Short mmCIF file of C-alpha atoms and ligand atoms in Angstrom, two decimals:
data_model
loop_
_atom_site.label_atom_id
_atom_site.label_comp_id
_atom_site.label_asym_id
_atom_site.label_seq_id
_atom_site.Cartn_x
_atom_site.Cartn_y
_atom_site.Cartn_z
CA MET A 4 129.25 133.48 120.29
CA LYS A 5 125.53 133.47 119.50
CA THR A 6 123.02 134.96 121.91
CA SER A 7 119.33 135.42 122.36
CA PHE A 8 119.63 138.81 120.69
CA PRO A 9 121.77 138.99 117.53
CA LYS A 10 123.74 142.15 116.89
CA GLN A 11 122.17 142.47 113.45
CA ASP A 12 118.81 143.09 115.15
CA ILE A 13 120.09 146.08 117.12
CA LYS A 14 118.67 149.30 115.66
CA VAL A 15 120.82 152.41 115.91
CA LEU A 16 119.12 155.79 115.44
CA LEU A 17 121.50 158.70 114.78
CA LEU A 18 120.08 162.25 114.68
CA GLU A 19 121.30 165.81 114.08
CA GLY A 20 123.93 164.97 111.48
CA VAL A 21 126.43 163.38 113.83
CA SER A 22 129.77 162.70 112.15
CA GLN A 23 129.89 159.88 109.59
CA ASN A 24 132.71 158.54 111.76
CA ALA A 25 129.99 157.39 114.13
CA VAL A 26 128.26 155.43 111.36
CA GLU A 27 131.59 153.92 110.35
CA THR A 28 132.40 152.93 113.95
CA PHE A 29 129.07 151.10 114.28
CA ARG A 30 129.51 149.42 110.88
CA GLN A 31 133.02 148.24 111.69
CA ALA A 32 131.70 146.75 114.92
CA GLY A 33 129.15 144.73 112.92
CA TYR A 34 126.04 146.88 113.35
CA THR A 35 124.04 147.03 110.13
CA GLN A 36 120.72 148.64 111.10
CA ILE A 37 121.69 152.31 111.27
CA GLU A 38 119.06 154.99 110.67
CA TYR A 39 120.69 158.37 110.03
CA HIS A 40 118.99 161.80 110.09
CA GLN A 41 120.65 165.10 109.30
CA LYS A 42 118.27 167.05 111.59
CA SER A 43 116.52 166.74 114.90
CA LEU A 44 112.97 165.33 114.59
CA PRO A 45 109.65 166.91 115.60
CA GLU A 46 108.49 165.46 118.93
CA ALA A 47 105.86 163.05 117.58
CA GLU A 48 108.31 161.61 115.04
CA LEU A 49 111.07 161.51 117.65
CA LYS A 50 108.84 159.41 119.91
CA ALA A 51 107.98 157.05 117.06
CA ARG A 52 111.60 156.58 116.01
CA VAL A 53 112.90 156.25 119.59
CA ALA A 54 110.25 153.57 120.26
CA GLU A 55 111.89 151.39 117.59
CA ALA A 56 115.50 152.04 118.55
CA HIS A 57 117.94 150.15 120.77
CA ILE A 58 120.62 152.83 120.62
CA VAL A 59 119.93 156.55 120.11
CA GLY A 60 122.56 159.17 119.23
CA ILE A 61 121.77 162.90 119.47
CA ARG A 62 123.44 166.30 119.81
CA SER A 63 122.03 169.30 121.71
CA ARG A 64 118.75 169.88 119.83
CA SER A 65 116.90 166.62 120.53
CA HIS A 66 115.22 166.66 123.91
CA LEU A 67 114.89 163.18 125.37
CA THR A 68 112.37 164.08 128.03
CA ALA A 69 110.60 161.66 130.39
CA GLU A 70 107.68 161.68 127.94
CA VAL A 71 109.87 160.72 125.00
CA LEU A 72 111.74 158.11 127.04
CA ALA A 73 108.43 156.56 128.09
CA GLU A 74 108.15 155.33 124.47
CA ALA A 75 111.64 153.83 124.51
CA LYS A 76 110.74 150.29 125.53
CA ARG A 77 113.69 148.68 123.70
CA LEU A 78 116.29 151.30 124.45
CA ILE A 79 119.71 150.00 125.58
CA ALA A 80 121.77 153.20 125.62
CA ILE A 81 121.85 156.90 124.64
CA GLY A 82 124.83 158.76 123.18
CA CYS A 83 125.10 162.55 123.34
CA PHE A 84 127.53 163.40 120.55
CA CYS A 85 128.61 166.54 122.44
CA ILE A 86 129.63 167.67 125.94
CA GLY A 87 126.29 168.89 127.31
CA THR A 88 123.81 166.25 128.50
CA ASN A 89 121.12 168.64 129.82
CA GLN A 90 118.89 167.76 126.84
CA VAL A 91 118.36 164.26 128.26
CA ASP A 92 116.33 163.53 131.38
CA LEU A 93 119.26 161.67 132.92
CA GLN A 94 117.41 160.57 136.03
CA THR A 95 114.52 159.07 134.05
CA ALA A 96 116.97 157.35 131.70
CA LYS A 97 118.75 155.86 134.70
CA THR A 98 115.60 154.60 136.34
CA LEU A 99 114.67 152.97 133.05
CA GLY A 100 118.07 151.21 133.11
CA VAL A 101 119.51 153.22 130.23
CA PRO A 102 123.06 154.60 130.52
CA VAL A 103 123.91 157.89 128.78
CA PHE A 104 127.35 158.55 127.29
CA ASN A 105 128.90 161.78 125.96
CA ALA A 106 132.23 163.14 124.73
CA PRO A 107 133.45 165.22 127.66
CA TYR A 108 136.58 166.71 126.00
CA SER A 109 136.37 166.27 122.24
CA ASN A 110 135.26 169.82 121.41
CA THR A 111 136.80 171.61 124.42
CA ARG A 112 139.65 173.14 122.43
CA SER A 113 137.31 174.29 119.63
CA VAL A 114 135.16 176.26 122.09
CA ALA A 115 138.23 177.72 123.83
CA GLU A 116 139.75 178.93 120.55
CA LEU A 117 136.49 180.59 119.48
CA VAL A 118 136.11 182.34 122.83
CA LEU A 119 139.64 183.70 122.69
CA ALA A 120 139.13 184.94 119.13
CA GLU A 121 135.88 186.62 120.19
CA ALA A 122 137.58 188.30 123.15
CA ILE A 123 140.15 189.85 120.77
CA MET A 124 137.48 190.87 118.23
CA LEU A 125 135.30 192.48 120.91
CA LEU A 126 138.23 194.31 122.52
CA ARG A 127 139.04 195.84 119.13
CA GLY A 128 135.41 196.72 118.34
CA ILE A 129 135.63 194.65 115.18
CA PRO A 130 131.96 193.52 115.05
CA GLN A 131 130.67 197.10 114.70
CA LYS A 132 133.53 198.14 112.36
CA ASN A 133 132.89 195.10 110.19
CA ALA A 134 129.14 195.80 110.09
CA LEU A 135 129.71 199.44 109.11
CA CYS A 136 132.15 198.54 106.34
CA HIS A 137 129.53 196.13 104.94
CA ARG A 138 127.11 199.06 104.81
CA GLY A 139 129.65 201.22 102.96
CA GLY A 140 130.85 203.11 106.09
CA TRP A 141 134.40 203.77 107.33
CA THR A 142 135.54 204.38 110.93
CA LYS A 143 139.32 204.42 111.02
CA SER A 144 139.75 205.21 114.70
CA ALA A 145 141.44 203.78 117.78
CA LEU A 146 138.55 204.89 119.97
CA GLY A 147 137.19 201.94 121.97
CA SER A 148 139.91 199.58 120.65
CA TYR A 149 142.18 197.81 123.10
CA GLU A 150 144.92 195.17 123.17
CA ALA A 151 144.16 191.95 125.01
CA ARG A 152 147.57 192.12 126.70
CA GLY A 153 147.21 193.25 130.29
CA LYS A 154 143.42 193.01 130.36
CA THR A 155 141.61 190.87 132.92
CA LEU A 156 139.59 187.87 131.76
CA GLY A 157 137.02 186.54 134.23
CA VAL A 158 136.14 182.89 133.67
CA ILE A 159 132.93 181.66 135.29
CA GLY A 160 132.97 177.85 135.44
CA TYR A 161 136.64 176.81 135.56
CA GLY A 162 136.21 173.30 134.17
CA HIS A 163 137.60 171.76 130.99
CA ILE A 164 136.71 174.65 128.70
CA GLY A 165 137.20 177.42 131.24
CA THR A 166 140.75 176.26 132.05
CA GLN A 167 141.65 175.95 128.35
CA VAL A 168 140.37 179.48 127.73
CA GLY A 169 142.47 180.66 130.66
CA VAL A 170 145.65 179.00 129.35
CA LEU A 171 145.17 180.49 125.86
CA ALA A 172 144.36 183.94 127.27
CA GLU A 173 147.52 183.94 129.40
CA SER A 174 149.58 183.26 126.30
CA LEU A 175 148.30 186.65 125.04
CA GLY A 176 149.35 188.34 128.27
CA MET A 177 145.88 188.50 129.79
CA GLN A 178 145.38 188.23 133.52
CA VAL A 179 143.00 185.37 134.29
CA ILE A 180 140.70 185.17 137.29
CA PHE A 181 137.99 182.58 137.76
CA HIS A 182 134.94 181.68 139.79
CA ASP A 183 133.67 178.13 140.31
CA ILE A 184 131.41 176.48 142.86
CA GLU A 185 134.10 173.83 143.38
CA SER A 186 137.64 174.37 144.60
CA LYS A 187 139.83 174.20 141.46
CA LEU A 188 143.50 173.86 140.67
CA SER A 189 144.65 177.11 139.01
CA LEU A 190 146.52 176.62 135.75
CA GLY A 191 149.40 178.97 134.95
CA ASN A 192 149.03 182.27 136.78
CA ALA A 193 145.22 182.17 136.95
CA ARG A 194 143.78 183.01 140.34
CA ALA A 195 140.42 182.28 141.94
CA ALA A 196 138.38 185.44 142.47
CA ALA A 197 137.16 186.02 146.01
CA SER A 198 133.55 185.68 144.80
CA LEU A 199 131.43 186.03 141.68
CA ASP A 200 130.90 189.72 142.48
CA ASP A 201 134.65 190.21 142.87
CA LEU A 202 135.20 188.64 139.44
CA LEU A 203 132.52 190.84 137.85
CA GLU A 204 133.96 194.02 139.37
CA ARG A 205 137.52 193.25 138.18
CA SER A 206 137.07 191.76 134.68
CA ASP A 207 137.34 193.52 131.33
CA VAL A 208 135.97 190.42 129.62
CA VAL A 209 133.68 187.88 131.32
CA THR A 210 133.22 184.43 129.77
CA LEU A 211 130.73 181.79 130.93
CA HIS A 212 131.57 178.08 130.93
CA VAL A 213 129.07 176.52 133.34
CA PRO A 214 126.78 173.57 132.51
CA GLU A 215 122.99 173.94 132.37
CA THR A 216 121.74 172.98 135.83
CA PRO A 217 118.88 174.26 137.99
CA ALA A 218 121.46 176.54 139.71
CA THR A 219 122.78 178.06 136.48
CA GLN A 220 119.34 178.81 134.95
CA ASN A 221 119.35 182.60 134.54
CA MET A 222 122.35 182.84 136.88
CA PHE A 223 123.53 185.80 134.82
CA GLY A 224 120.83 188.49 134.88
CA ALA A 225 120.43 192.25 135.36
CA THR A 226 122.02 192.11 138.83
CA GLN A 227 125.20 190.39 137.65
CA ILE A 228 125.43 192.52 134.50
CA ALA A 229 125.10 195.70 136.58
CA LYS A 230 128.10 194.56 138.64
CA MET A 231 130.29 194.28 135.53
CA ARG A 232 132.58 197.23 134.75
CA LYS A 233 131.17 199.89 132.45
CA GLY A 234 132.37 199.09 128.95
CA ALA A 235 133.12 195.45 129.79
CA LEU A 236 132.41 192.57 127.40
CA LEU A 237 130.41 189.36 127.90
CA ILE A 238 130.90 186.04 126.13
CA ASN A 239 128.50 183.10 126.48
CA ALA A 240 129.28 179.80 124.77
CA SER A 241 127.86 177.63 127.55
CA ARG A 242 124.05 177.27 127.47
CA GLY A 243 121.40 179.77 126.43
CA THR A 244 119.44 179.45 129.67
CA VAL A 245 122.36 180.78 131.72
CA VAL A 246 122.04 184.43 130.60
CA ASP A 247 118.92 186.60 130.81
CA ILE A 248 119.06 187.70 127.20
CA ASP A 249 116.62 190.64 127.65
CA ALA A 250 118.76 192.04 130.48
CA LEU A 251 121.83 191.66 128.27
CA ALA A 252 120.12 193.44 125.36
CA GLU A 253 119.18 196.30 127.70
CA ALA A 254 122.76 196.62 129.03
CA LEU A 255 124.05 196.80 125.45
CA ARG A 256 121.42 199.39 124.46
CA THR A 257 122.34 201.60 127.45
CA GLU A 258 126.06 201.05 126.68
CA HIS A 259 126.77 199.70 130.14
CA LEU A 260 128.40 196.83 128.22
CA ALA A 261 130.48 197.60 125.12
CA GLY A 262 129.80 194.31 123.38
CA ALA A 263 129.00 190.63 123.63
CA ALA A 264 129.57 187.35 121.82
CA ILE A 265 126.71 184.88 122.18
CA ASP A 266 126.75 181.34 120.76
CA VAL A 267 123.83 179.81 122.68
CA PHE A 268 120.28 181.04 123.18
CA PRO A 269 117.30 180.29 125.45
CA VAL A 270 115.37 179.15 122.37
CA GLU A 271 117.36 177.89 119.39
CA PRO A 272 116.02 177.00 115.93
CA LYS A 273 115.39 173.26 115.50
CA GLY A 274 117.28 173.12 112.23
CA ASN A 275 119.29 175.17 109.77
CA ASP A 276 116.19 176.14 107.76
CA ASP A 277 114.25 177.52 110.74
CA PRO A 278 114.29 181.26 111.57
CA PHE A 279 116.45 182.67 114.37
CA VAL A 280 114.76 185.23 116.63
CA SER A 281 116.54 187.14 119.41
CA PRO A 282 116.46 190.64 120.94
CA LEU A 283 120.17 190.80 120.06
CA VAL A 284 119.53 190.62 116.31
CA GLY A 285 120.59 193.87 114.63
CA MET A 286 123.02 194.97 117.36
CA ASP A 287 126.32 195.70 115.62
CA ASN A 288 128.41 195.27 118.76
CA VAL A 289 127.24 191.68 119.28
CA ILE A 290 128.82 188.63 117.65
CA LEU A 291 126.02 186.12 117.12
CA THR A 292 126.91 182.55 116.23
CA PRO A 293 124.53 179.58 115.75
CA HIS A 294 125.71 177.31 118.58
CA ILE A 295 128.91 176.36 116.77
CA GLY A 296 131.40 176.66 119.64
CA GLY A 297 132.21 172.98 119.30
CA SER A 298 131.51 172.69 115.59
CA THR A 299 134.88 172.13 113.99
CA LEU A 300 135.57 169.18 111.74
CA GLU A 301 138.29 167.98 114.09
CA ALA A 302 135.95 168.04 117.08
CA GLN A 303 132.98 166.47 115.30
CA ASP A 304 135.12 163.69 113.78
CA ASN A 305 136.59 162.84 117.18
CA ILE A 306 133.21 163.00 118.91
CA GLY A 307 131.74 160.64 116.28
CA ILE A 308 134.34 158.00 117.06
CA GLU A 309 134.43 158.53 120.83
CA VAL A 310 130.72 158.34 121.55
CA ALA A 311 129.99 155.56 119.04
CA ALA A 312 132.88 153.54 120.54
CA LYS A 313 131.41 153.96 124.04
CA LEU A 314 127.98 152.82 122.81
CA VAL A 315 129.47 149.83 120.99
CA ARG A 316 131.51 148.89 124.06
CA TYR A 317 128.43 148.99 126.26
CA SER A 318 126.33 147.09 123.73
CA ASP A 319 128.99 144.42 123.08
CA ASN A 320 130.69 144.16 126.44
CA GLY A 321 128.48 145.83 129.07
CA SER A 322 131.08 148.41 130.20
CA THR A 323 129.51 151.61 131.50
CA LEU A 324 132.81 153.42 132.11
CA SER A 325 132.28 157.21 131.76
CA ALA A 326 128.47 156.97 131.61
CA VAL A 327 127.14 160.25 133.01
CA ASN A 328 124.07 158.87 134.81
CA PHE A 329 124.87 155.30 135.71
CA PRO A 330 126.97 153.07 138.00
CA GLU A 331 130.31 152.71 136.22
CA VAL A 332 131.75 149.26 135.54
CA SER A 333 134.80 148.63 133.35
CA LEU A 334 134.63 145.04 132.19
CA PRO A 335 137.21 142.63 130.75
CA GLU A 336 136.47 140.57 127.65
CA HIS A 337 134.56 137.33 128.27
CA PRO A 338 135.77 134.94 125.58
CA LYS A 339 134.78 131.71 127.27
CA SER A 340 131.65 132.79 129.13
CA ARG A 341 128.21 134.10 128.38
CA ARG A 342 127.65 137.47 129.95
CA LEU A 343 124.35 138.35 131.58
CA LEU A 344 123.54 141.96 132.46
CA HIS A 345 121.01 142.79 135.14
CA ILE A 346 119.97 146.35 135.90
CA HIS A 347 117.66 146.75 138.86
CA ARG A 348 116.22 149.22 141.31
CA ASN A 349 118.60 149.44 144.25
CA VAL A 350 116.27 147.86 146.82
CA PRO A 351 117.15 145.21 149.44
CA GLY A 352 117.02 141.56 148.41
CA VAL A 353 117.65 141.75 144.65
CA LEU A 354 121.23 140.53 144.81
CA SER A 355 120.45 137.57 147.02
CA ARG A 356 117.62 136.58 144.65
CA ILE A 357 120.03 136.74 141.71
CA ASN A 358 122.59 134.54 143.50
CA GLU A 359 119.90 132.08 144.64
CA LEU A 360 118.89 131.65 141.04
CA PHE A 361 122.39 130.57 140.01
CA SER A 362 122.93 128.24 142.94
CA ALA A 363 119.49 126.65 142.48
CA GLY A 364 120.29 126.00 138.82
CA ASN A 365 123.78 124.71 139.75
CA ILE A 366 125.29 127.17 137.26
CA ASN A 367 128.91 128.10 137.79
CA ILE A 368 129.62 131.84 137.93
CA ASP A 369 132.96 132.58 136.20
CA ALA A 370 133.00 136.23 137.25
CA GLN A 371 130.63 138.73 138.79
CA PHE A 372 130.79 142.53 138.79
CA LEU A 373 128.57 144.88 140.72
CA GLN A 374 128.24 148.61 140.99
CA THR A 375 125.42 150.56 142.56
CA ASP A 376 124.28 154.10 143.18
CA PRO A 377 121.41 155.13 145.45
CA ASP A 378 118.83 154.40 142.73
CA VAL A 379 120.15 151.64 140.53
CA GLY A 380 122.23 148.48 140.81
CA TYR A 381 124.13 147.02 137.86
CA VAL A 382 125.26 143.39 138.07
CA VAL A 383 127.24 141.63 135.38
CA ILE A 384 127.53 137.85 135.60
CA ASP A 385 129.79 135.71 133.39
CA VAL A 386 128.65 132.11 133.32
CA SER A 387 129.63 128.84 131.72
CA ALA A 388 126.34 128.13 130.03
CA ASP A 389 125.10 127.21 126.59
CA GLU A 390 122.79 129.42 124.57
CA ALA A 391 119.58 127.83 125.83
CA GLN A 392 120.69 127.99 129.47
CA ALA A 393 121.77 131.63 129.11
CA SER A 394 118.47 132.54 127.53
CA ALA A 395 116.52 130.77 130.30
CA LEU A 396 118.64 132.52 132.94
CA LYS A 397 117.93 135.87 131.31
CA ASP A 398 114.18 135.20 131.54
CA GLN A 399 114.50 134.17 135.18
CA LEU A 400 116.55 137.28 135.95
CA ALA A 401 113.92 139.43 134.24
CA ALA A 402 111.26 137.97 136.54
CA ILE A 403 113.04 139.16 139.72
CA GLN A 404 111.11 141.99 141.33
CA GLY A 405 112.85 145.33 140.86
CA THR A 406 114.41 144.38 137.51
CA LEU A 407 114.72 147.26 135.04
CA ARG A 408 116.60 145.70 132.12
CA THR A 409 118.34 142.38 131.37
CA ARG A 410 120.47 141.29 128.43
CA VAL A 411 122.66 138.42 127.32
CA LEU A 412 125.77 139.52 125.44
CA TYR A 413 127.55 138.06 122.48
N1 NAD B 13 128.85 176.35 122.58
C1 NAD B 13 129.15 175.10 122.39
O1 NAD B 13 129.14 174.59 121.26
C2 NAD B 13 129.55 174.24 123.55
C3 NAD B 13 130.47 173.20 123.35
C4 NAD B 13 130.83 172.43 124.44
C5 NAD B 13 130.28 172.65 125.69
N2 NAD B 13 129.37 173.65 125.85
C6 NAD B 13 128.80 173.94 127.17
O2 NAD B 13 129.86 174.29 128.05
C7 NAD B 13 129.60 173.71 129.31
C8 NAD B 13 130.91 173.59 130.07
O3 NAD B 13 131.71 172.59 129.47
P1 NAD B 13 133.00 171.99 130.21
O4 NAD B 13 133.46 170.87 129.39
O5 NAD B 13 133.94 173.05 130.57
O6 NAD B 13 132.30 171.43 131.52
P2 NAD B 13 132.99 171.08 132.91
O7 NAD B 13 132.03 170.22 133.63
O8 NAD B 13 134.37 170.59 132.69
O9 NAD B 13 133.10 172.49 133.64
C9 NAD B 13 132.00 173.18 134.15
C10 NAD B 13 132.47 173.93 135.38
O10 NAD B 13 131.41 174.76 135.84
C11 NAD B 13 131.38 174.69 137.26
N3 NAD B 13 130.07 175.11 137.73
C12 NAD B 13 128.92 174.40 137.77
N4 NAD B 13 127.93 175.15 138.27
C13 NAD B 13 128.45 176.36 138.54
C14 NAD B 13 127.92 177.56 139.08
N5 NAD B 13 126.64 177.65 139.44
N6 NAD B 13 128.75 178.60 139.23
C15 NAD B 13 130.07 178.52 138.91
N7 NAD B 13 130.62 177.40 138.39
C16 NAD B 13 129.83 176.34 138.22
C17 NAD B 13 131.73 173.25 137.57
O11 NAD B 13 132.17 173.09 138.89
C18 NAD B 13 132.82 172.99 136.54
O12 NAD B 13 134.10 173.30 137.02
C19 NAD B 13 128.92 172.39 128.97
O13 NAD B 13 128.14 171.91 130.03
C20 NAD B 13 128.08 172.73 127.76
O14 NAD B 13 126.80 173.10 128.19
C21 NAD B 13 129.00 174.45 124.81
O1 2HG B 14 126.87 169.80 118.84
C1 2HG B 14 125.96 170.24 119.54
O2 2HG B 14 124.78 170.30 119.20
C2 2HG B 14 126.27 170.73 120.97
C3 2HG B 14 127.64 171.33 121.13
C4 2HG B 14 127.92 171.77 122.56
O3 2HG B 14 126.95 172.61 123.06
C5 2HG B 14 128.18 170.65 123.52
O4 2HG B 14 127.48 170.52 124.52
O5 2HG B 14 129.13 169.89 123.26
#
C-alpha cells in the first residue's frame, strides 16, 4: 500500500561496525538507503549525519546527547545494538517522539562466560605469571594460586548477566551471594547478601553487573574497596563510570586487592586506532580488555538481527514493544487499513481533538490503540481511507497542539 512517505526514502544510518546481519535485515525488509560506518563519528560529523537520518543504529561509543538529538529533525527511531542504553539521552529522545530499542539479552551469555574465565585466571594468578613468562621469567609456584571450588563469588547487580554468572560459577562449585537494589529470585543455591557491605566482607571475588545510572556513578570507590577482603579480586564488565579507577589502582599497588579484570573504563578510546590510557596500564595482576565483554560473533550476529528487526517493525508497523523509553504498543498487521501514528505530549485534550477530527471528517476508524506514560501519549489509528485522505489526516493530526511526531504507514 502506498503512503505519503515511501520506504525507499527512509535513510538508515548504522555506526560502530554493527553486524552485517543488521544491514541484511533492513535490505530484506525493503530498505535501500543504508549508510554504514565501521567507527563512531566525531561529534560534528555525528550531528550532520544524524540530521539526515530517519533511523540511527549505534553501539556504546556514540553519545546521542540532547545536543545531538536537537539536530535529528527527521528521526523516527534509535537502535542501540547492545544492552546498555546510557549513551542515549532517553528522556530527550522520548520527548522528541523517538523510541529507543536495544538487545537486552543477546550478549548476556558472552559477558558471563568472560567473567567466569577471568575469575579462574585471577584466582590462579595467571595474568602476572603470563606477563612474566613473556618477559623471559619463570615462577613455578603455588603461592597465591587457588581453586575456584569453594570460593565465594559476590555478584553486585543480579540481573540478566549477574544471574548467568552466578549459575556458571555454581557449576564450578563456587558459593554465590548477590546484592541488588531490587528483590530478586535466587537461581540455584545463590543467596542474597544482607547488604552491600556484607557481600564485600564475605566475597573472594566481587563482580559488578549494574547499569550506568546516576546511583551507580562511582558507586564502587575507596570505601567499598577497603571493605573487600585482603587479597580479594574485583571484576568490572558493567560500565566504566561505576568504579573509581584511581582508588582501584591504589588498592592494587598496596596489595589490598590481589588482582582485577576490567573491561570498561571511565574514558574509552573512540576507535581501535586511538590510544588507551589508564592508571591500570602496566599492572601485571590486572586483566585489561577493550570493552569486549559482549563482543563474540554469536552475540553480535544475534544483536544485528534483533535490533534491526525491532526498528523495521516499528518503522513498518508502529509497534513499540520492548522500547526502553516509550509507551509500549504491540500492533497487529493492518492489511486493509491505512495506519496513522500520532505521538504527543501527554497533556489534557489531545485525544479528544484527535477523535473530533475523525468524526468531523466522517472517517471510519477500523481500530485504535493507545498507550501513555506521564510524558508522552502514543495513539495508533487504523482507518479506511485512500492515500489522499490519509495524507490530509496526517497533516491535520500534525496541527494538533502538543503533537511531537506523526506518520502514515505502508
Ligand atoms: N562489558 C560489556 O561488553 C557489556 C555487555 C553487556 C552489558 N554490559 C553492561 O552490563 C550492565 C548489566 O546488564 P544486564 O543485562 O545484567 O542488566 P539488567 O538490567 O538485567 O541487570 C542489572 C541489575 O542491576 C541492578 N541494579 C541497578 N542499580 C543497582 C545498584 N545501585 N546497586 C545494585 N544493583 C543495582 C538492577 O536491579 C538489575 O537487577 C548493562 O547495563 C551494561 O551497562 C556490559
Ligand atoms: O558493543 C558495545 O559497544 C557495547 C557492549 C556492551 O557494553 C553492552 O552494553 O551491550
